[in-house]
Coordinates of C-alpha atoms in Angstrom, one line a residue:
Chain A
M216 CA 19.4 4.0 7.5
G217 CA 19.6 6.6 4.9
T218 CA 17.8 5.8 1.4
S219 CA 20.6 4.5 -0.3
E220 CA 21.1 1.8 2.1
W221 CA 18.2 0.2 0.6
F222 CA 20.4 -0.5 -2.6
K223 CA 23.4 -1.6 -1.0
V224 CA 23.5 -5.6 -1.8
R225 CA 26.2 -6.6 0.4
G226 CA 25.2 -7.5 4.1
W227 CA 21.7 -8.0 2.5
N228 CA 19.2 -10.9 4.1
I229 CA 15.5 -11.3 3.4
E230 CA 14.4 -9.3 6.4
R231 CA 16.3 -6.4 5.2
L232 CA 14.6 -6.9 1.6
L233 CA 11.5 -7.1 3.0
F234 CA 12.3 -3.7 4.4
A235 CA 13.6 -2.3 1.5
L236 CA 10.4 -3.3 -1.0
H237 CA 8.0 -2.9 2.0
R238 CA 9.3 1.3 1.2
I239 CA 9.5 1.1 -2.4
T240 CA 5.8 -0.2 -2.8
G241 CA 5.1 2.1 -0.4
W242 CA 6.1 5.1 -2.4
G243 CA 4.6 3.6 -5.8
L244 CA 1.2 2.6 -3.9
T245 CA 1.2 6.5 -3.0
A246 CA 2.1 7.9 -6.6
F247 CA -0.8 5.5 -7.8
I248 CA -3.5 6.8 -5.9
V249 CA -2.6 10.3 -6.7
L250 CA -3.0 9.2 -10.3
H251 CA -5.8 6.5 -9.5
V252 CA -8.0 9.6 -8.4
L253 CA -6.8 11.9 -11.5
F254 CA -8.1 9.4 -13.5
V255 CA -11.2 8.2 -12.4
H256 CA -12.0 11.9 -11.5
Q257 CA -12.3 12.0 -15.3
V258 CA -16.1 10.0 -15.2
T259 CA -17.7 13.3 -14.1
Y260 CA -16.5 15.0 -17.8
G261 CA -18.7 12.1 -19.6
E262 CA -18.9 8.9 -21.2
R263 CA -15.8 10.3 -24.5
A264 CA -13.5 11.5 -21.6
W265 CA -13.7 8.0 -19.8
N266 CA -13.5 5.7 -22.6
S267 CA -10.4 8.1 -23.8
L268 CA -8.7 7.0 -20.8
L269 CA -10.2 3.7 -20.5
S270 CA -8.9 2.9 -23.9
L271 CA -5.4 3.5 -22.2
D272 CA -5.9 0.2 -19.6
S273 CA -7.1 -1.6 -21.8
T274 CA -3.9 -2.3 -23.8
F275 CA -1.5 -4.9 -22.8
L276 CA 0.7 -3.0 -21.1
G277 CA -1.9 -0.4 -19.1
R278 CA -3.6 -4.3 -18.3
V279 CA 0.2 -5.0 -16.8
V280 CA 1.1 -1.9 -15.0
L281 CA -2.9 -3.1 -13.4
L282 CA -1.4 -6.0 -11.9
L283 CA 2.3 -4.8 -10.9
V284 CA 0.4 -2.1 -9.0
V285 CA -1.8 -5.0 -7.3
V286 CA 1.2 -7.1 -6.8
A287 CA 2.2 -4.0 -5.2
L288 CA -0.5 -4.1 -2.8
I289 CA -0.4 -7.4 -2.3
F290 CA 2.8 -7.6 -0.6
H291 CA 2.5 -4.0 0.8
G292 CA -0.7 -5.6 2.6
L293 CA 1.4 -9.2 3.8
N294 CA 4.3 -7.8 5.1
G295 CA 2.4 -4.9 6.7
V296 CA 0.8 -7.5 9.0
R297 CA 4.1 -8.9 9.2
I298 CA 5.4 -6.0 10.2
M299 CA 2.3 -5.5 12.8
L300 CA 2.5 -8.9 14.4
I301 CA 6.9 -8.4 15.1
E302 CA 5.9 -5.0 17.2
F303 CA 3.2 -6.7 19.2
G304 CA 5.4 -9.4 19.7
Y305 CA 3.5 -12.4 18.1
L306 CA 6.7 -13.2 15.6
L307 CA 9.6 -12.2 18.0
T308 CA 12.4 -14.6 19.7
E309 CA 12.8 -15.4 23.3
P310 CA 15.4 -12.8 24.6
K311 CA 18.5 -14.5 24.8
E312 CA 22.7 -13.5 24.6
Q313 CA 23.8 -13.0 21.3
E314 CA 27.3 -14.7 19.8
Y315 CA 29.2 -13.5 16.7
P316 CA 28.1 -14.3 14.0
Y317 CA 24.9 -12.7 14.7
Q318 CA 22.2 -13.8 12.8
V319 CA 18.8 -13.8 14.7
W320 CA 16.7 -13.0 11.8
L321 CA 13.6 -15.1 11.1
K322 CA 14.9 -17.0 13.7
N323 CA 11.9 -17.6 15.1
R324 CA 9.6 -20.6 13.9
R325 CA 6.2 -18.9 13.1
H326 CA 8.2 -15.8 12.0
R327 CA 9.6 -17.9 9.3
G328 CA 6.8 -19.4 9.1
Y329 CA 4.3 -16.3 8.2
V330 CA 7.2 -15.3 5.3
L331 CA 6.4 -18.6 4.1
F332 CA 2.9 -18.2 4.0
M333 CA 3.2 -14.7 2.7
G334 CA 5.0 -16.2 0.1
I335 CA 2.1 -18.6 -1.0
L336 CA -0.9 -16.5 -0.4
G337 CA 1.2 -13.8 -2.0
I338 CA 1.8 -16.2 -5.4
F339 CA -1.7 -17.2 -5.0
L340 CA -4.0 -14.0 -4.8
T341 CA -1.1 -13.1 -7.7
I342 CA -2.5 -15.9 -9.6
V343 CA -6.5 -14.4 -9.1
A344 CA -5.5 -11.1 -10.0
G345 CA -3.3 -12.3 -13.2
V346 CA -6.6 -14.2 -14.3
I347 CA -9.1 -11.5 -14.0
L348 CA -6.7 -8.9 -15.3
L349 CA -5.0 -10.2 -18.5
Chain B
M604 CA 1.5 13.6 18.9
R605 CA 3.8 11.4 20.7
E606 CA 5.4 8.2 18.2
S607 CA 3.2 5.6 19.5
T608 CA 0.2 7.4 18.6
L609 CA 1.8 8.2 15.1
R610 CA 2.7 4.6 14.8
E611 CA -0.8 3.3 16.1
L612 CA -2.2 5.0 13.7
T613 CA -0.4 3.9 11.1
Y614 CA -1.3 0.2 12.0
L615 CA -4.9 1.3 12.3
S616 CA -5.2 3.0 8.9
G617 CA -3.4 0.4 7.1
L618 CA -5.9 -2.1 8.4
A619 CA -8.8 -0.3 7.2
I620 CA -7.2 -0.1 4.0
L621 CA -6.8 -3.9 3.4
L622 CA -10.5 -4.2 4.9
L623 CA -11.5 -1.4 2.6
V624 CA -9.9 -2.5 -0.7
I625 CA -10.9 -6.2 -0.5
I626 CA -14.4 -4.9 -0.9
H627 CA -13.2 -2.2 -3.3
L628 CA -11.4 -5.0 -5.8
V629 CA -13.8 -8.1 -5.0
K630 CA -16.3 -5.5 -6.0
L631 CA -15.2 -4.4 -9.4
S632 CA -13.9 -8.1 -9.9
V633 CA -17.6 -9.9 -9.5
G634 CA -19.1 -10.1 -12.8
G635 CA -15.8 -9.8 -15.1
F636 CA -13.6 -6.5 -14.8
T637 CA -14.0 -4.5 -18.5
V638 CA -17.6 -4.8 -17.3
N639 CA -17.3 -3.0 -14.3
T640 CA -15.2 -0.2 -15.3
S641 CA -17.7 0.6 -18.4
F642 CA -18.5 4.3 -18.3
S643 CA -22.4 3.2 -17.5
Q644 CA -21.3 0.4 -14.7
V645 CA -18.8 3.2 -12.8
A646 CA -21.3 5.7 -12.7
L647 CA -23.8 3.5 -11.6
S648 CA -21.5 2.3 -8.8
L649 CA -20.6 5.9 -7.6
K650 CA -24.8 6.6 -7.1
D651 CA -24.6 4.0 -4.3
P652 CA -24.4 6.2 -1.4
A653 CA -23.1 3.2 0.7
Y654 CA -20.0 2.1 -1.7
S655 CA -19.1 6.2 -2.5
V656 CA -18.6 6.8 1.3
T657 CA -17.0 3.3 1.6
L658 CA -14.5 4.6 -1.3
I659 CA -14.1 8.1 0.3
L660 CA -13.4 6.4 3.9
L661 CA -10.9 4.6 1.4
L662 CA -9.2 7.4 -0.4
A663 CA -9.3 9.4 3.2
F664 CA -7.0 6.2 5.2
I665 CA -4.7 6.0 2.0
L666 CA -4.0 9.5 2.3
T667 CA -3.3 9.4 6.0
H668 CA -1.4 6.4 5.5
S669 CA 0.9 7.6 3.1
S670 CA 1.7 10.7 4.9
L671 CA 2.4 8.9 7.2
G672 CA 4.4 6.8 5.5
I673 CA 6.5 9.2 4.0
R674 CA 6.9 10.8 7.1
R675 CA 9.1 7.5 8.9
T676 CA 10.9 7.3 5.5
L677 CA 12.5 11.2 5.1
L678 CA 13.2 10.4 9.3
D679 CA 14.9 7.6 8.5
S680 CA 16.6 9.0 5.8
G681 CA 18.1 11.5 8.5
K682 CA 16.5 14.6 6.3
S683 CA 16.0 17.7 9.4
N684 CA 12.9 17.8 10.8
L685 CA 12.2 21.5 9.5
T686 CA 12.7 19.1 5.8
V687 CA 10.3 17.3 6.9
K688 CA 7.6 19.7 7.5
A689 CA 8.0 21.4 4.7
V690 CA 7.4 18.1 2.4
L691 CA 4.9 17.0 4.7
G692 CA 3.0 20.7 4.4
I693 CA 3.2 20.5 0.8
L694 CA 2.0 16.8 0.7
G695 CA -0.8 18.0 3.0
V696 CA -1.9 20.7 0.4
V697 CA -1.4 18.1 -2.2
F698 CA -3.4 15.1 -0.3
L699 CA -6.2 17.8 0.4
I700 CA -6.8 18.5 -3.8
I701 CA -6.8 14.8 -4.0
L702 CA -9.3 14.1 -1.2
V703 CA -11.7 16.9 -2.7
L704 CA -11.8 15.5 -6.0
G705 CA -12.7 12.0 -4.6
I706 CA -15.7 13.6 -2.9
L707 CA -16.3 15.7 -6.0
T708 CA -16.1 12.0 -8.1
V709 CA -18.7 10.8 -6.0
W710 CA -20.6 13.4 -5.0

């Protein structure tokens, strides 16, 4: 699937949305970690340099951006575990003959249960992160 | 390296990140985020060798996981092997600089 396919709405289902979001959050988190290391390195230049950068973090917008990063991290982690569980066969359906129209995604009850669990835990952790950060 | 080995490496580094990032976030949150990100507190935290090693390991795992993820994305997007190798080569240099910066920060 080409990158442009990620953003084609037609023919989407939740599994495809999770796939696209996993890739997008992955790129976002990679960009964040590079900036984060450059940011934290300022601590070696003394308190003044650190505080000048920290003042950006302390603004409401700075806190919201940090919260978005945490949300991306929570999603990427939970969805990554889902991908691993599929890979190791724990969330797959029993193999059987397919009939048109093909609607096999999330047919396994355990898979649907995990996606639901992902959603609930994700919302709970986002609220906790929001309380800590905002 | 075999594709299955690379996939295993992605999963293992992902699990390691999950564990280490929880330690990092809990340490940042307990006692208050603002207090824990103050200059004195950050400097104190970085003097703890165990925590510093945790952070370096976390960074190394993240950079490994990111490289493998970017490689997968490029291959899935239909990029040629040469393009993938070129991008990963540039990325390798950038990530190495980031890793060195990270080590210098906690040194």
